mmCIF file of N, CA and C in Angstrom:
data_model
loop_
_atom_site.group_PDB
_atom_site.id
_atom_site.type_symbol
_atom_site.label_atom_id
_atom_site.label_comp_id
_atom_site.label_asym_id
_atom_site.label_seq_id
_atom_site.Cartn_x
_atom_site.Cartn_y
_atom_site.Cartn_z
ATOM 1 N N MET N 117 0.852 -1.179 0.000
ATOM 2 C CA MET N 117 0.000 0.000 0.000
ATOM 3 C C MET N 117 0.900 1.246 0.000
ATOM 4 N N THR N 118 0.651 2.159 -0.907
ATOM 5 C CA THR N 118 1.446 3.380 -0.960
ATOM 6 C C THR N 118 1.109 4.271 0.229
ATOM 7 N N ARG N 119 2.013 5.155 0.555
ATOM 8 C CA ARG N 119 1.801 6.066 1.691
ATOM 9 C C ARG N 119 0.585 6.967 1.460
ATOM 10 N N MET N 120 0.397 7.414 0.227
ATOM 11 C CA MET N 120 -0.737 8.291 -0.069
ATOM 12 C C MET N 120 -2.053 7.538 0.080
ATOM 13 N N LYS N 121 -2.089 6.288 -0.343
ATOM 14 C CA LYS N 121 -3.294 5.486 -0.188
ATOM 15 C C LYS N 121 -3.584 5.261 1.292
ATOM 16 N N LYS N 122 -2.532 4.971 2.067
ATOM 17 C CA LYS N 122 -2.693 4.781 3.504
ATOM 18 C C LYS N 122 -3.274 6.050 4.140
ATOM 19 N N LEU N 123 -2.783 7.196 3.716
ATOM 20 C CA LEU N 123 -3.273 8.477 4.228
ATOM 21 C C LEU N 123 -4.750 8.647 3.915
ATOM 22 N N ASN N 124 -5.155 8.334 2.708
ATOM 23 C CA ASN N 124 -6.553 8.506 2.300
ATOM 24 C C ASN N 124 -7.487 7.461 2.891
ATOM 25 N N ASP N 125 -6.954 6.280 3.257
ATOM 26 C CA ASP N 125 -7.782 5.202 3.805
ATOM 27 C C ASP N 125 -7.957 5.286 5.319
ATOM 28 N N ASN N 126 -7.204 6.136 5.982
ATOM 29 C CA ASN N 126 -7.245 6.246 7.434
ATOM 30 C C ASN N 126 -7.833 7.612 7.798
ATOM 31 N N LEU N 127 -9.025 7.612 8.381
ATOM 32 C CA LEU N 127 -9.756 8.853 8.644
ATOM 33 C C LEU N 127 -8.947 9.862 9.445
ATOM 34 N N ILE N 128 -8.348 9.446 10.561
ATOM 35 C CA ILE N 128 -7.642 10.416 11.408
ATOM 36 C C ILE N 128 -6.374 10.929 10.731
ATOM 37 N N LEU N 129 -5.700 10.082 9.956
ATOM 38 C CA LEU N 129 -4.540 10.567 9.201
ATOM 39 C C LEU N 129 -4.964 11.603 8.162
ATOM 40 N N LYS N 130 -6.053 11.304 7.474
ATOM 41 C CA LYS N 130 -6.569 12.221 6.442
ATOM 42 C C LYS N 130 -7.020 13.548 7.064
ATOM 43 N N LEU N 131 -7.794 13.465 8.146
ATOM 44 C CA LEU N 131 -8.287 14.686 8.804
ATOM 45 C C LEU N 131 -7.144 15.571 9.282
ATOM 46 N N THR N 132 -6.143 14.953 9.919
ATOM 47 C CA THR N 132 -5.062 15.762 10.489
ATOM 48 C C THR N 132 -4.101 16.285 9.430
ATOM 49 N N PHE N 133 -3.933 15.554 8.329
ATOM 50 C CA PHE N 133 -3.105 16.056 7.228
ATOM 51 C C PHE N 133 -3.763 17.280 6.594
ATOM 52 N N GLU N 134 -5.055 17.149 6.287
ATOM 53 C CA GLU N 134 -5.788 18.275 5.693
ATOM 54 C C GLU N 134 -5.832 19.462 6.649
ATOM 55 N N PHE N 135 -5.974 19.186 7.951
ATOM 56 C CA PHE N 135 -5.982 20.250 8.951
ATOM 57 C C PHE N 135 -4.632 20.971 8.979
ATOM 58 N N ALA N 136 -3.547 20.214 8.938
ATOM 59 C CA ALA N 136 -2.209 20.820 8.948
ATOM 60 C C ALA N 136 -2.017 21.746 7.751
ATOM 61 N N VAL N 137 -2.499 21.334 6.589
ATOM 62 C CA VAL N 137 -2.389 22.176 5.392
ATOM 63 C C VAL N 137 -3.143 23.498 5.619
ATOM 64 N N LYS N 138 -4.337 23.420 6.212
ATOM 65 C CA LYS N 138 -5.118 24.633 6.495
ATOM 66 C C LYS N 138 -4.434 25.501 7.548
ATOM 67 N N VAL N 139 -3.833 24.863 8.552
ATOM 68 C CA VAL N 139 -3.122 25.615 9.595
ATOM 69 C C VAL N 139 -1.940 26.361 8.987
ATOM 70 N N ILE N 140 -1.236 25.714 8.095
ATOM 71 C CA ILE N 140 -0.095 26.369 7.442
ATOM 72 C C ILE N 140 -0.578 27.609 6.689
ATOM 73 N N ALA N 141 -1.653 27.493 5.941
ATOM 74 C CA ALA N 141 -2.186 28.641 5.198
ATOM 75 C C ALA N 141 -2.629 29.741 6.153
ATOM 76 N N TYR N 142 -3.311 29.369 7.241
ATOM 77 C CA TYR N 142 -3.795 30.369 8.203
ATOM 78 C C TYR N 142 -2.626 31.072 8.895
ATOM 79 N N THR N 143 -1.602 30.309 9.285
ATOM 80 C CA THR N 143 -0.471 30.942 9.971
ATOM 81 C C THR N 143 0.341 31.823 9.017
ATOM 82 N N GLU N 144 0.357 31.484 7.742
ATOM 83 C CA GLU N 144 1.001 32.377 6.769
ATOM 84 C C GLU N 144 0.244 33.697 6.684
ATOM 85 N N GLU N 145 -1.074 33.624 6.775
ATOM 86 C CA GLU N 145 -1.885 34.848 6.796
ATOM 87 C C GLU N 145 -1.603 35.660 8.070
ATOM 88 N N LEU N 146 -1.473 34.972 9.201
ATOM 89 C CA LEU N 146 -1.131 35.673 10.450
ATOM 90 C C LEU N 146 0.234 36.351 10.337
ATOM 91 N N GLU N 147 1.178 35.682 9.706
ATOM 92 C CA GLU N 147 2.512 36.273 9.533
ATOM 93 C C GLU N 147 2.462 37.514 8.653
ATOM 94 N N ARG N 148 1.623 37.483 7.605
ATOM 95 C CA ARG N 148 1.471 38.676 6.755
ATOM 96 C C ARG N 148 0.928 39.850 7.572
ATOM 97 N N LEU N 149 0.131 39.529 8.597
ATOM 98 C CA LEU N 149 -0.420 40.566 9.484
ATOM 99 C C LEU N 149 0.525 40.877 10.648
ATOM 100 N N ARG N 150 1.710 40.273 10.617
ATOM 101 C CA ARG N 150 2.743 40.482 11.625
ATOM 102 C C ARG N 150 2.331 39.974 13.004
ATOM 103 N N ARG N 151 1.566 38.915 13.031
ATOM 104 C CA ARG N 151 1.168 38.252 14.283
ATOM 105 C C ARG N 151 2.060 37.013 14.455
ATOM 106 N N PHE N 152 3.363 37.283 14.546
ATOM 107 C CA PHE N 152 4.362 36.214 14.493
ATOM 108 C C PHE N 152 4.282 35.235 15.664
ATOM 109 N N ASN N 153 4.098 35.739 16.883
ATOM 110 C CA ASN N 153 4.061 34.849 18.049
ATOM 111 C C ASN N 153 2.887 33.874 17.960
ATOM 112 N N MET N 154 1.712 34.391 17.630
ATOM 113 C CA MET N 154 0.544 33.526 17.512
ATOM 114 C C MET N 154 0.724 32.539 16.357
ATOM 115 N N ALA N 155 1.247 33.028 15.249
ATOM 116 C CA ALA N 155 1.469 32.153 14.089
ATOM 117 C C ALA N 155 2.384 30.994 14.466
ATOM 118 N N ASN N 156 3.447 31.288 15.196
ATOM 119 C CA ASN N 156 4.406 30.257 15.576
ATOM 120 C C ASN N 156 3.776 29.221 16.508
ATOM 121 N N GLN N 157 3.058 29.682 17.527
ATOM 122 C CA GLN N 157 2.418 28.756 18.471
ATOM 123 C C GLN N 157 1.428 27.847 17.753
ATOM 124 N N LEU N 158 0.579 28.448 16.927
ATOM 125 C CA LEU N 158 -0.454 27.701 16.227
ATOM 126 C C LEU N 158 0.152 26.739 15.195
ATOM 127 N N PHE N 159 1.183 27.193 14.490
ATOM 128 C CA PHE N 159 1.847 26.352 13.512
ATOM 129 C C PHE N 159 2.415 25.098 14.176
ATOM 130 N N ARG N 160 3.115 25.304 15.284
ATOM 131 C CA ARG N 160 3.776 24.175 15.955
ATOM 132 C C ARG N 160 2.768 23.154 16.479
ATOM 133 N N SER N 161 1.748 23.622 17.188
ATOM 134 C CA SER N 161 0.793 22.662 17.757
ATOM 135 C C SER N 161 -0.103 22.067 16.676
ATOM 136 N N GLY N 162 -0.531 22.885 15.722
ATOM 137 C CA GLY N 162 -1.467 22.428 14.697
ATOM 138 C C GLY N 162 -0.892 21.416 13.725
ATOM 139 N N THR N 163 0.400 21.518 13.447
ATOM 140 C CA THR N 163 1.011 20.560 12.523
ATOM 141 C C THR N 163 1.543 19.327 13.244
ATOM 142 N N SER N 164 1.766 19.428 14.548
ATOM 143 C CA SER N 164 2.307 18.274 15.274
ATOM 144 C C SER N 164 1.249 17.208 15.553
ATOM 145 N N ILE N 165 -0.024 17.571 15.489
ATOM 146 C CA ILE N 165 -1.092 16.589 15.728
ATOM 147 C C ILE N 165 -0.938 15.432 14.746
ATOM 148 N N GLY N 166 -0.934 15.736 13.473
ATOM 149 C CA GLY N 166 -0.821 14.712 12.442
ATOM 150 C C GLY N 166 0.513 13.991 12.485
ATOM 151 N N ALA N 167 1.584 14.707 12.829
ATOM 152 C CA ALA N 167 2.900 14.066 12.914
ATOM 153 C C ALA N 167 2.902 12.995 13.999
ATOM 154 N N ASN N 168 2.293 13.302 15.138
ATOM 155 C CA ASN N 168 2.218 12.321 16.223
ATOM 156 C C ASN N 168 1.327 11.138 15.853
ATOM 157 N N ILE N 169 0.234 11.403 15.176
ATOM 158 C CA ILE N 169 -0.662 10.326 14.755
ATOM 159 C C ILE N 169 0.024 9.452 13.710
ATOM 160 N N HIS N 170 0.746 10.091 12.811
ATOM 161 C CA HIS N 170 1.487 9.331 11.800
ATOM 162 C C HIS N 170 2.529 8.437 12.478
ATOM 163 N N GLU N 171 3.213 8.983 13.471
ATOM 164 C CA GLU N 171 4.207 8.199 14.212
ATOM 165 C C GLU N 171 3.546 7.037 14.953
ATOM 166 N N ALA N 172 2.342 7.242 15.457
ATOM 167 C CA ALA N 172 1.622 6.187 16.183
ATOM 168 C C ALA N 172 1.326 4.990 15.292
ATOM 169 N N GLN N 173 1.274 5.194 13.988
ATOM 170 C CA GLN N 173 0.988 4.092 13.070
ATOM 171 C C GLN N 173 2.100 3.051 13.071
ATOM 172 N N SER N 174 3.271 3.438 13.545
ATOM 173 C CA SER N 174 4.404 2.511 13.628
ATOM 174 C C SER N 174 4.743 2.182 15.079
ATOM 175 N N ALA N 175 3.769 2.283 15.949
ATOM 176 C CA ALA N 175 3.986 2.028 17.372
ATOM 177 C C ALA N 175 4.481 0.605 17.597
ATOM 178 N N GLU N 176 5.282 0.436 18.633
ATOM 179 C CA GLU N 176 5.849 -0.871 18.959
ATOM 180 C C GLU N 176 4.893 -1.751 19.753
ATOM 181 N N SER N 177 3.874 -1.132 20.352
ATOM 182 C CA SER N 177 2.915 -1.889 21.157
ATOM 183 C C SER N 177 1.620 -1.087 21.265
ATOM 184 N N ARG N 178 0.598 -1.706 21.832
ATOM 185 C CA ARG N 178 -0.666 -0.998 22.047
ATOM 186 C C ARG N 178 -0.454 0.193 22.993
ATOM 187 N N ASN N 179 0.335 -0.031 24.053
ATOM 188 C CA ASN N 179 0.599 1.061 24.996
ATOM 189 C C ASN N 179 1.354 2.207 24.328
ATOM 190 N N ASP N 180 2.287 1.886 23.463
ATOM 191 C CA ASP N 180 3.031 2.910 22.718
ATOM 192 C C ASP N 180 2.079 3.686 21.801
ATOM 193 N N PHE N 181 1.179 2.951 21.131
ATOM 194 C CA PHE N 181 0.182 3.578 20.262
ATOM 195 C C PHE N 181 -0.692 4.553 21.070
ATOM 196 N N ILE N 182 -1.210 4.090 22.197
ATOM 197 C CA ILE N 182 -2.076 4.933 23.040
ATOM 198 C C ILE N 182 -1.307 6.165 23.512
ATOM 199 N N HIS N 183 -0.067 5.966 23.921
ATOM 200 C CA HIS N 183 0.759 7.087 24.389
ATOM 201 C C HIS N 183 0.930 8.148 23.296
ATOM 202 N N LYS N 184 1.233 7.714 22.086
ATOM 203 C CA LYS N 184 1.422 8.661 20.982
ATOM 204 C C LYS N 184 0.105 9.361 20.614
ATOM 205 N N MET N 185 -0.987 8.623 20.693
ATOM 206 C CA MET N 185 -2.290 9.229 20.412
ATOM 207 C C MET N 185 -2.659 10.253 21.492
ATOM 208 N N LYS N 186 -2.281 9.978 22.725
ATOM 209 C CA LYS N 186 -2.540 10.934 23.808
ATOM 210 C C LYS N 186 -1.719 12.211 23.613
ATOM 211 N N ILE N 187 -0.508 12.068 23.124
ATOM 212 C CA ILE N 187 0.306 13.256 22.813
ATOM 213 C C ILE N 187 -0.386 14.064 21.719
ATOM 214 N N ALA N 188 -0.888 13.381 20.693
ATOM 215 C CA ALA N 188 -1.615 14.064 19.617
ATOM 216 C C ALA N 188 -2.848 14.773 20.181
ATOM 217 N N ASP N 189 -3.533 14.131 21.121
ATOM 218 C CA ASP N 189 -4.713 14.726 21.748
ATOM 219 C C ASP N 189 -4.342 15.995 22.526
ATOM 220 N N LYS N 190 -3.231 15.956 23.229
ATOM 221 C CA LYS N 190 -2.763 17.148 23.961
ATOM 222 C C LYS N 190 -2.460 18.289 22.986
ATOM 223 N N GLU N 191 -1.808 17.959 21.878
ATOM 224 C CA GLU N 191 -1.497 18.978 20.872
ATOM 225 C C GLU N 191 -2.781 19.534 20.256
ATOM 226 N N ALA N 192 -3.760 18.674 20.047
ATOM 227 C CA ALA N 192 -5.045 19.128 19.495
ATOM 228 C C ALA N 192 -5.750 20.063 20.471
ATOM 229 N N ASN N 193 -5.693 19.741 21.755
ATOM 230 C CA ASN N 193 -6.300 20.621 22.754
ATOM 231 C C ASN N 193 -5.583 21.967 22.823
ATOM 232 N N GLU N 194 -4.258 21.950 22.714
ATOM 233 C CA GLU N 194 -3.508 23.203 22.687
ATOM 234 C C GLU N 194 -3.879 24.019 21.449
ATOM 235 N N THR N 195 -4.004 23.347 20.325
ATOM 236 C CA THR N 195 -4.379 24.025 19.084
ATOM 237 C C THR N 195 -5.761 24.644 19.214
ATOM 238 N N TRP N 196 -6.703 23.929 19.814
ATOM 239 C CA TRP N 196 -8.049 24.466 20.052
ATOM 240 C C TRP N 196 -7.945 25.768 20.845
ATOM 241 N N TYR N 197 -7.095 25.782 21.874
ATOM 242 C CA TYR N 197 -6.910 26.981 22.701
ATOM 243 C C TYR N 197 -6.415 28.162 21.861
ATOM 244 N N TRP N 198 -5.375 27.948 21.052
ATOM 245 C CA TRP N 198 -4.845 29.039 20.225
ATOM 246 C C TRP N 198 -5.888 29.531 19.228
ATOM 247 N N LEU N 199 -6.647 28.606 18.671
ATOM 248 C CA LEU N 199 -7.702 29.004 17.724
ATOM 249 C C LEU N 199 -8.809 29.794 18.423
ATOM 250 N N MET N 200 -9.152 29.415 19.643
ATOM 251 C CA MET N 200 -10.160 30.170 20.402
ATOM 252 C C MET N 200 -9.665 31.594 20.666
ATOM 253 N N LEU N 201 -8.374 31.732 20.962
ATOM 254 C CA LEU N 201 -7.817 33.073 21.134
ATOM 255 C C LEU N 201 -7.915 33.866 19.833
ATOM 256 N N CYS N 202 -7.512 33.262 18.742
ATOM 257 C CA CYS N 202 -7.593 33.936 17.436
ATOM 258 C C CYS N 202 -9.034 34.341 17.126
ATOM 259 N N ASN N 203 -9.952 33.464 17.435
ATOM 260 C CA ASN N 203 -11.368 33.715 17.167
ATOM 261 C C ASN N 203 -11.916 34.861 18.025
ATOM 262 N N SER N 204 -11.290 35.098 19.158
ATOM 263 C CA SER N 204 -11.763 36.125 20.095
ATOM 264 C C SER N 204 -11.188 37.511 19.816
ATOM 265 N N ILE N 205 -10.246 37.595 18.902
ATOM 266 C CA ILE N 205 -9.594 38.871 18.609
ATOM 267 C C ILE N 205 -10.108 39.374 17.265
ATOM 268 N N GLU N 206 -10.778 40.512 17.297
ATOM 269 C CA GLU N 206 -11.446 41.046 16.095
ATOM 270 C C GLU N 206 -10.508 41.267 14.914
ATOM 271 N N SER N 207 -9.269 41.662 15.196
ATOM 272 C CA SER N 207 -8.345 41.979 14.107
ATOM 273 C C SER N 207 -7.708 40.746 13.472
ATOM 274 N N TYR N 208 -8.031 39.561 13.976
ATOM 275 C CA TYR N 208 -7.478 38.328 13.425
ATOM 276 C C TYR N 208 -8.399 37.781 12.344
ATOM 277 N N PRO N 209 -7.833 37.072 11.364
ATOM 278 C CA PRO N 209 -8.661 36.473 10.308
ATOM 279 C C PRO N 209 -9.612 35.413 10.882
ATOM 280 N N ASN N 210 -10.689 35.197 10.187
ATOM 281 C CA ASN N 210 -11.689 34.221 10.614
ATOM 282 C C ASN N 210 -11.075 32.815 10.657
ATOM 283 N N CYS N 211 -11.360 32.095 11.732
ATOM 284 C CA CYS N 211 -10.818 30.736 11.861
ATOM 285 C C CYS N 211 -11.906 29.725 12.239
ATOM 286 N N GLU N 212 -13.164 30.045 11.932
ATOM 287 C CA GLU N 212 -14.280 29.155 12.265
ATOM 288 C C GLU N 212 -14.113 27.768 11.659
ATOM 289 N N GLU N 213 -13.669 27.705 10.424
ATOM 290 C CA GLU N 213 -13.497 26.405 9.771
ATOM 291 C C GLU N 213 -12.460 25.565 10.512
ATOM 292 N N LEU N 214 -11.364 26.200 10.910
ATOM 293 C CA LEU N 214 -10.334 25.484 11.671
ATOM 294 C C LEU N 214 -10.867 25.018 13.019
ATOM 295 N N LEU N 215 -11.676 25.844 13.666
ATOM 296 C CA LEU N 215 -12.274 25.435 14.943
ATOM 297 C C LEU N 215 -13.190 24.226 14.765
ATOM 298 N N ASN N 216 -13.988 24.237 13.722
ATOM 299 C CA ASN N 216 -14.853 23.083 13.435
ATOM 300 C C ASN N 216 -14.014 21.830 13.172
ATOM 301 N N ASP N 217 -12.939 22.009 12.423
ATOM 302 C CA ASP N 217 -12.069 20.880 12.103
ATOM 303 C C ASP N 217 -11.415 20.307 13.357
ATOM 304 N N ILE N 218 -10.895 21.174 14.231
ATOM 305 C CA ILE N 218 -10.184 20.671 15.412
ATOM 306 C C ILE N 218 -11.156 19.989 16.373
ATOM 307 N N GLU N 219 -12.385 20.471 16.435
ATOM 308 C CA GLU N 219 -13.367 19.813 17.295
ATOM 309 C C GLU N 219 -13.701 18.415 16.769
ATOM 310 N N ALA N 220 -13.780 18.264 15.460
ATOM 311 C CA ALA N 220 -14.009 16.938 14.867
ATOM 312 C C ALA N 220 -12.811 16.019 15.137
ATOM 313 N N ILE N 221 -11.616 16.554 14.995
ATOM 314 C CA ILE N 221 -10.402 15.772 15.252
ATOM 315 C C ILE N 221 -10.364 15.319 16.710
ATOM 316 N N LEU N 222 -10.706 16.211 17.635
ATOM 317 C CA LEU N 222 -10.721 15.860 19.054
ATOM 318 C C LEU N 222 -11.716 14.731 19.340
ATOM 319 N N LYS N 223 -12.865 14.759 18.695
ATOM 320 C CA LYS N 223 -13.859 13.693 18.889
ATOM 321 C C LYS N 223 -13.333 12.354 18.391
ATOM 322 N N VAL N 224 -12.740 12.360 17.208
ATOM 323 C CA VAL N 224 -12.216 11.117 16.637
ATOM 324 C C VAL N 224 -11.063 10.596 17.496
ATOM 325 N N LEU N 225 -10.170 11.484 17.917
ATOM 326 C CA LEU N 225 -9.054 11.070 18.772
ATOM 327 C C LEU N 225 -9.557 10.468 20.078
ATOM 328 N N GLY N 226 -10.548 11.103 20.689
ATOM 329 C CA GLY N 226 -11.107 10.592 21.942
ATOM 330 C C GLY N 226 -11.658 9.186 21.771
ATOM 331 N N LYS N 227 -12.322 8.961 20.669
ATOM 332 C CA LYS N 227 -12.888 7.634 20.381
ATOM 333 C C LYS N 227 -11.784 6.611 20.151
ATOM 334 N N ILE N 228 -10.758 6.986 19.404
ATOM 335 C CA ILE N 228 -9.637 6.069 19.142
ATOM 336 C C ILE N 228 -8.951 5.686 20.444
ATOM 337 N N ILE N 229 -8.699 6.679 21.293
ATOM 338 C CA ILE N 229 -7.998 6.414 22.556
ATOM 339 C C ILE N 229 -8.843 5.522 23.461
ATOM 340 N N SER N 230 -10.138 5.836 23.598
ATOM 341 C CA SER N 230 -10.976 5.024 24.474
ATOM 342 C C SER N 230 -11.147 3.605 23.949
ATOM 343 N N THR N 231 -11.280 3.453 22.648
ATOM 344 C CA THR N 231 -11.424 2.118 22.041
ATOM 345 C C THR N 231 -10.118 1.326 22.186
ATOM 346 N N SER N 232 -8.983 2.004 22.044
ATOM 347 C CA SER N 232 -7.689 1.324 22.127
ATOM 348 C C SER N 232 -7.395 0.833 23.543
ATOM 349 N N LYS N 233 -7.955 1.501 24.530
ATOM 350 C CA LYS N 233 -7.731 1.102 25.927
ATOM 351 C C LYS N 233 -8.502 -0.152 26.295
ATOM 352 N N SER N 234 -9.604 -0.429 25.573
ATOM 353 C CA SER N 234 -10.439 -1.581 25.953
ATOM 354 C C SER N 234 -10.140 -2.822 25.142
#
């Protein structure tokens, strides 16, 4: 199976990859507005979600998989926080779509983690 096919066949990999692409575009817009600190925080947390989930696909054990997914969940929660801040500041670009996306990702991650524990 090619890596691209694996990405498209796995819901959480697909969601987080597409989310990372949107985060990159949004943070580039923040940088154009000279909101460098926020752009950096959001870029780091928003793109690391998918990286951690991708790494979890090669986990050495179920516990390793759960641990990596929990790290991704923490990064997703941090990203939600930064997006809520952006959403609360009038001079920032609209990020409603990103907020909807991160909430969906958090739901899927929560389900994966709870199912993996049982």
